[in-house]
Amino acid sequence: MTQTVRIGDFAVGGTRPFALISGPCQLESLDHARRMAEGIAQACAPTGTRFVFKASYDKANRSSLSGTRGLGMERGLEILDRIRDEFGCPVLTDVHETHHCAPAAEVVDVIQIPAFLCRQTDLLLAAGATGKVINIKKGQFLAPWDMANVAAKVESTGNRNILLCERGTTFGYNTLVTDFRALPIMAQTGWPVVFDATHSVQQPGGLGTASGGQREFAPVLARAACAVGVSMLFIETHQDPDNAPSDGPNMIPLDQMQGLIGSLRAIDDLVKGR
């Protein structure tokens, strides 16, 4: 039986319609964040899909030193706070250090643990202690059943607001593959499962000093995840992905989001019996 987790004024889990986590990979400016949030809201409106605005204030795991890291925590959290107030949507960002958790929790509704850090006990405990919803990305190096131990670390803090996120598994060099058995396996923990369609098509380090990706396959994987019956979908977007500061090759163009969400909701409704 899947647990129900509340995010802002809505809940995810069970047979509820999937909710969306979406936004640009990296915060660029307040005006850009507003543009993205407005576009996502408009894309979700026809189907009534609820969304969490996602953007990172620091990309600490760039492929090389030449990668753009972001605006920093102070400015980034200011922007996320404004987006939350102006658009009435929950907001999410990732953390990389234990001391990031408490300040982030003062602003965001969801704290995300990056895949590379998903076994870092101190980080999981610090995040869990905030009481916020914690979205834990499964490491590319982990089996899906290993996520039960990861979730237990957060639950040990008394925090039962846990999401488990699949984002692909290492398959040779610079390549990821998605094993869709992972979704029902992780769901056996009882926690809602998120499928990250855009990072699952990433090619880590594939461009030498940056990661590549195959965004044309992200909608394919998202449709497959809906057919399994996930609780949330994670789909990064940008108005000009080819010129985005990070993860552009994976992101869906903003003007394609409405059509994609509509097709995904049709599958979700069918699978969940609505």
Short mmCIF file of C-alpha atoms in Angstrom, two decimals:
data_model
loop_
_atom_site.label_atom_id
_atom_site.label_comp_id
_atom_site.label_asym_id
_atom_site.label_seq_id
_atom_site.Cartn_x
_atom_site.Cartn_y
_atom_site.Cartn_z
CA MET A 1 0.00 0.00 0.00
CA THR A 2 1.56 3.29 -1.10
CA GLN A 3 1.89 5.99 1.53
CA THR A 4 0.32 9.37 0.89
CA VAL A 5 2.72 12.30 0.93
CA ARG A 6 1.44 15.87 1.01
CA ILE A 7 3.27 18.53 -0.97
CA GLY A 8 1.85 21.98 -0.35
CA ASP A 9 -1.92 21.74 -0.79
CA PHE A 10 -2.06 18.44 -2.69
CA ALA A 11 -1.16 14.80 -2.07
CA VAL A 12 0.64 12.18 -4.13
CA GLY A 13 0.53 8.41 -3.96
CA GLY A 14 -1.87 5.56 -4.62
CA THR A 15 -4.28 6.09 -7.50
CA ARG A 16 -4.09 9.87 -7.42
CA PRO A 17 -3.20 11.53 -10.72
CA PHE A 18 0.52 11.98 -11.18
CA ALA A 19 1.95 15.31 -10.13
CA LEU A 20 4.76 16.96 -12.06
CA ILE A 21 8.17 18.16 -10.92
CA SER A 22 9.37 20.59 -13.56
CA GLY A 23 11.54 23.61 -14.19
CA PRO A 24 14.95 24.47 -15.59
CA CYS A 25 17.93 22.47 -14.45
CA GLN A 26 19.62 25.58 -13.09
CA LEU A 27 18.33 28.91 -11.82
CA GLU A 28 19.38 31.72 -14.17
CA SER A 29 17.52 34.79 -12.89
CA LEU A 30 14.24 35.79 -11.26
CA ASP A 31 12.77 36.84 -14.61
CA HIS A 32 13.74 33.52 -16.18
CA ALA A 33 12.30 31.54 -13.28
CA ARG A 34 9.04 33.50 -13.61
CA ARG A 35 8.93 32.76 -17.33
CA MET A 36 9.45 29.04 -16.69
CA ALA A 37 6.91 28.84 -13.88
CA GLU A 38 4.29 30.67 -15.94
CA GLY A 39 4.89 28.36 -18.90
CA ILE A 40 4.66 25.23 -16.76
CA ALA A 41 1.46 26.47 -15.10
CA GLN A 42 -0.09 27.09 -18.51
CA ALA A 43 1.02 23.66 -19.75
CA CYS A 44 -0.54 21.96 -16.72
CA ALA A 45 -3.80 23.94 -16.67
CA PRO A 46 -5.82 22.06 -19.33
CA THR A 47 -5.50 18.76 -17.44
CA GLY A 48 -5.49 20.20 -13.93
CA THR A 49 -2.08 18.62 -13.32
CA ARG A 50 -0.46 19.81 -10.10
CA PHE A 51 3.20 20.75 -10.29
CA VAL A 52 6.23 21.46 -8.13
CA PHE A 53 8.62 24.07 -9.53
CA LYS A 54 12.17 22.73 -9.55
CA ALA A 55 15.45 24.54 -10.09
CA SER A 56 18.93 24.28 -8.59
CA TYR A 57 20.83 27.15 -7.01
CA ASP A 58 24.11 25.21 -7.24
CA LYS A 59 25.13 22.40 -9.59
CA ALA A 60 27.95 20.98 -7.52
CA ASN A 61 28.47 17.88 -9.67
CA ARG A 62 29.39 19.44 -13.03
CA SER A 63 31.41 17.28 -15.45
CA SER A 64 34.31 19.76 -15.35
CA LEU A 65 35.42 23.02 -13.78
CA SER A 66 34.24 24.85 -16.90
CA GLY A 67 30.61 23.98 -16.10
CA THR A 68 28.36 26.78 -14.83
CA ARG A 69 27.36 26.08 -11.23
CA GLY A 70 24.57 28.59 -10.64
CA LEU A 71 23.53 31.61 -8.60
CA GLY A 72 24.47 30.30 -5.17
CA MET A 73 22.28 29.40 -2.21
CA GLU A 74 21.35 32.87 -0.91
CA ARG A 75 20.19 34.33 -4.23
CA GLY A 76 18.74 31.03 -5.38
CA LEU A 77 16.55 30.62 -2.32
CA GLU A 78 15.36 34.22 -2.66
CA ILE A 79 14.16 33.45 -6.19
CA LEU A 80 12.49 30.18 -5.20
CA ASP A 81 10.70 31.98 -2.36
CA ARG A 82 9.37 34.56 -4.84
CA ILE A 83 8.19 31.86 -7.26
CA ARG A 84 6.42 30.03 -4.46
CA ASP A 85 4.59 33.18 -3.39
CA GLU A 86 3.78 34.52 -6.85
CA PHE A 87 2.58 31.27 -8.44
CA GLY A 88 1.20 29.47 -5.38
CA CYS A 89 3.13 26.31 -6.22
CA PRO A 90 5.44 24.19 -4.09
CA VAL A 91 9.14 24.53 -4.89
CA LEU A 92 12.03 22.06 -4.88
CA THR A 93 15.79 22.33 -4.92
CA ASP A 94 18.66 19.96 -4.28
CA VAL A 95 21.21 20.13 -1.49
CA HIS A 96 24.79 18.90 -1.44
CA GLU A 97 26.00 19.60 2.10
CA THR A 98 24.46 18.95 5.51
CA HIS A 99 24.57 22.67 6.35
CA HIS A 100 22.45 23.45 3.28
CA CYS A 101 19.43 21.57 4.62
CA ALA A 102 18.14 23.91 7.33
CA PRO A 103 18.37 27.12 5.25
CA ALA A 104 16.79 25.40 2.24
CA ALA A 105 13.96 24.09 4.43
CA GLU A 106 13.03 27.65 5.39
CA VAL A 107 11.96 28.23 1.77
CA VAL A 108 11.34 25.04 -0.17
CA ASP A 109 8.61 22.42 0.17
CA VAL A 110 10.75 19.57 -1.15
CA ILE A 111 14.44 18.93 -0.53
CA GLN A 112 16.09 16.75 -3.15
CA ILE A 113 19.02 14.43 -2.52
CA PRO A 114 21.15 14.10 -5.69
CA ALA A 115 21.73 10.61 -7.04
CA PHE A 116 25.48 10.74 -6.42
CA LEU A 117 24.83 11.52 -2.73
CA CYS A 118 21.95 9.17 -1.99
CA ARG A 119 23.96 6.99 0.41
CA GLN A 120 25.50 9.88 2.35
CA THR A 121 24.07 9.14 5.78
CA ASP A 122 24.75 12.53 7.37
CA LEU A 123 23.12 14.36 4.46
CA LEU A 124 20.04 12.11 4.58
CA LEU A 125 19.70 12.58 8.33
CA ALA A 126 20.08 16.36 8.11
CA ALA A 127 17.50 16.53 5.34
CA GLY A 128 15.10 14.26 7.20
CA ALA A 129 15.43 16.34 10.37
CA THR A 130 13.90 19.34 8.56
CA GLY A 131 10.55 17.54 8.33
CA LYS A 132 10.22 18.58 4.68
CA VAL A 133 9.32 16.24 1.85
CA ILE A 134 12.54 14.53 0.78
CA ASN A 135 12.92 13.39 -2.82
CA ILE A 136 15.77 10.89 -2.96
CA LYS A 137 17.21 10.15 -6.36
CA LYS A 138 18.38 6.57 -6.78
CA GLY A 139 22.07 6.45 -7.52
CA GLN A 140 23.03 5.29 -10.99
CA PHE A 141 25.10 2.66 -9.19
CA LEU A 142 22.32 1.24 -6.97
CA ALA A 143 19.84 -1.58 -7.41
CA PRO A 144 16.22 -0.51 -6.83
CA TRP A 145 15.88 -2.73 -3.76
CA ASP A 146 18.81 -0.87 -2.16
CA MET A 147 16.58 2.18 -1.85
CA ALA A 148 14.77 0.62 1.10
CA ASN A 149 17.93 1.13 3.17
CA VAL A 150 18.30 4.68 1.89
CA ALA A 151 14.72 5.59 2.79
CA ALA A 152 15.13 4.03 6.23
CA LYS A 153 17.84 6.56 7.04
CA VAL A 154 15.44 9.45 6.46
CA GLU A 155 12.59 7.65 8.24
CA SER A 156 14.82 7.18 11.29
CA THR A 157 14.52 10.94 11.90
CA GLY A 158 10.75 10.58 12.28
CA ASN A 159 10.18 12.06 8.82
CA ARG A 160 7.71 10.02 6.75
CA ASN A 161 7.53 12.48 3.86
CA ILE A 162 9.66 10.45 1.48
CA LEU A 163 9.72 10.16 -2.32
CA LEU A 164 11.96 7.71 -4.21
CA CYS A 165 13.11 8.78 -7.66
CA GLU A 166 14.33 6.59 -10.52
CA ARG A 167 16.70 8.35 -12.93
CA GLY A 168 18.45 5.57 -14.84
CA THR A 169 21.26 3.12 -14.18
CA THR A 170 24.84 3.19 -15.44
CA PHE A 171 25.15 1.08 -18.58
CA GLY A 172 28.76 1.16 -19.70
CA TYR A 173 30.59 4.44 -20.20
CA ASN A 174 28.65 7.74 -20.65
CA THR A 175 25.34 5.88 -20.94
CA LEU A 176 22.30 5.22 -18.77
CA VAL A 177 19.54 2.66 -19.21
CA THR A 178 16.15 2.51 -17.52
CA ASP A 179 15.00 -0.79 -16.02
CA PHE A 180 11.26 -0.31 -15.56
CA ARG A 181 11.17 -3.16 -13.05
CA ALA A 182 12.71 -0.61 -10.68
CA LEU A 183 9.45 1.34 -10.41
CA PRO A 184 7.26 -1.42 -8.88
CA ILE A 185 10.23 -2.70 -6.89
CA MET A 186 10.76 0.70 -5.24
CA ALA A 187 7.01 1.05 -4.76
CA GLN A 188 7.15 -2.05 -2.55
CA THR A 189 8.80 0.15 0.09
CA GLY A 190 5.44 1.93 0.42
CA TRP A 191 6.83 5.32 -0.59
CA PRO A 192 5.56 7.16 -3.69
CA VAL A 193 7.80 6.70 -6.72
CA VAL A 194 8.96 9.50 -9.01
CA PHE A 195 10.26 8.86 -12.51
CA ASP A 196 12.84 11.33 -13.82
CA ALA A 197 12.38 11.18 -17.58
CA THR A 198 14.90 13.83 -18.55
CA HIS A 199 17.90 12.71 -16.48
CA SER A 200 17.26 9.12 -17.55
CA VAL A 201 18.28 10.09 -21.10
CA GLN A 202 21.41 11.88 -19.93
CA GLN A 203 24.83 10.82 -21.25
CA PRO A 204 27.04 11.59 -18.23
CA GLY A 205 30.21 13.31 -19.34
CA GLY A 206 29.28 12.42 -22.91
CA LEU A 207 30.44 15.74 -24.37
CA GLY A 208 33.85 15.59 -22.70
CA THR A 209 33.56 18.62 -20.44
CA ALA A 210 29.77 18.38 -20.12
CA SER A 211 27.02 15.78 -20.17
CA GLY A 212 25.16 14.98 -23.35
CA GLY A 213 21.68 13.58 -23.71
CA GLN A 214 18.93 12.37 -26.03
CA ARG A 215 15.89 14.47 -25.19
CA GLU A 216 13.86 12.86 -27.99
CA PHE A 217 13.59 9.72 -25.86
CA ALA A 218 12.42 11.45 -22.65
CA PRO A 219 8.73 11.45 -23.71
CA VAL A 220 9.02 7.75 -24.63
CA LEU A 221 10.31 6.85 -21.17
CA ALA A 222 7.75 9.11 -19.48
CA ARG A 223 4.91 7.32 -21.27
CA ALA A 224 6.30 3.96 -20.18
CA ALA A 225 6.50 5.16 -16.57
CA CYS A 226 2.88 6.30 -16.69
CA ALA A 227 1.93 2.86 -17.96
CA VAL A 228 3.52 1.42 -14.80
CA GLY A 229 1.58 3.88 -12.64
CA VAL A 230 4.06 6.24 -10.96
CA SER A 231 3.06 8.92 -8.45
CA MET A 232 5.11 11.75 -9.96
CA LEU A 233 7.02 12.60 -13.10
CA PHE A 234 10.17 14.71 -13.16
CA ILE A 235 10.60 16.54 -16.47
CA GLU A 236 13.01 19.45 -16.75
CA THR A 237 12.17 22.12 -19.30
CA HIS A 238 13.62 25.27 -20.84
CA GLN A 239 12.51 27.71 -23.52
CA ASP A 240 15.83 27.21 -25.36
CA PRO A 241 17.42 23.96 -24.20
CA ASP A 242 20.28 24.09 -26.70
CA ASN A 243 21.54 27.25 -25.01
CA ALA A 244 20.75 26.36 -21.39
CA PRO A 245 23.65 26.56 -18.90
CA SER A 246 23.30 22.91 -17.82
CA ASP A 247 21.66 19.68 -18.98
CA GLY A 248 20.28 21.28 -22.12
CA PRO A 249 20.51 18.08 -24.19
CA ASN A 250 18.00 16.39 -21.85
CA MET A 251 15.42 19.13 -21.31
CA ILE A 252 12.08 19.33 -23.11
CA PRO A 253 11.36 22.62 -24.92
CA LEU A 254 8.81 24.59 -22.93
CA ASP A 255 6.45 24.94 -25.90
CA GLN A 256 6.15 21.14 -26.10
CA MET A 257 5.18 20.60 -22.48
CA GLN A 258 1.41 21.05 -22.77
CA GLY A 259 1.05 18.41 -25.46
CA LEU A 260 3.31 16.02 -23.59
CA ILE A 261 1.46 16.44 -20.29
CA GLY A 262 -1.87 15.86 -22.02
CA SER A 263 -0.72 12.57 -23.53
CA LEU A 264 0.79 11.45 -20.24
CA ARG A 265 -2.38 12.22 -18.30
CA ALA A 266 -4.40 10.13 -20.78
CA ILE A 267 -2.20 7.12 -20.01
CA ASP A 268 -2.24 7.84 -16.28
CA ASP A 269 -6.05 8.07 -16.25
CA LEU A 270 -6.37 4.75 -18.07
CA VAL A 271 -3.91 2.89 -15.87
CA LYS A 272 -5.32 4.26 -12.61
CA GLY A 273 -8.93 3.60 -13.62
CA ARG A 274 -10.19 7.17 -13.97
#
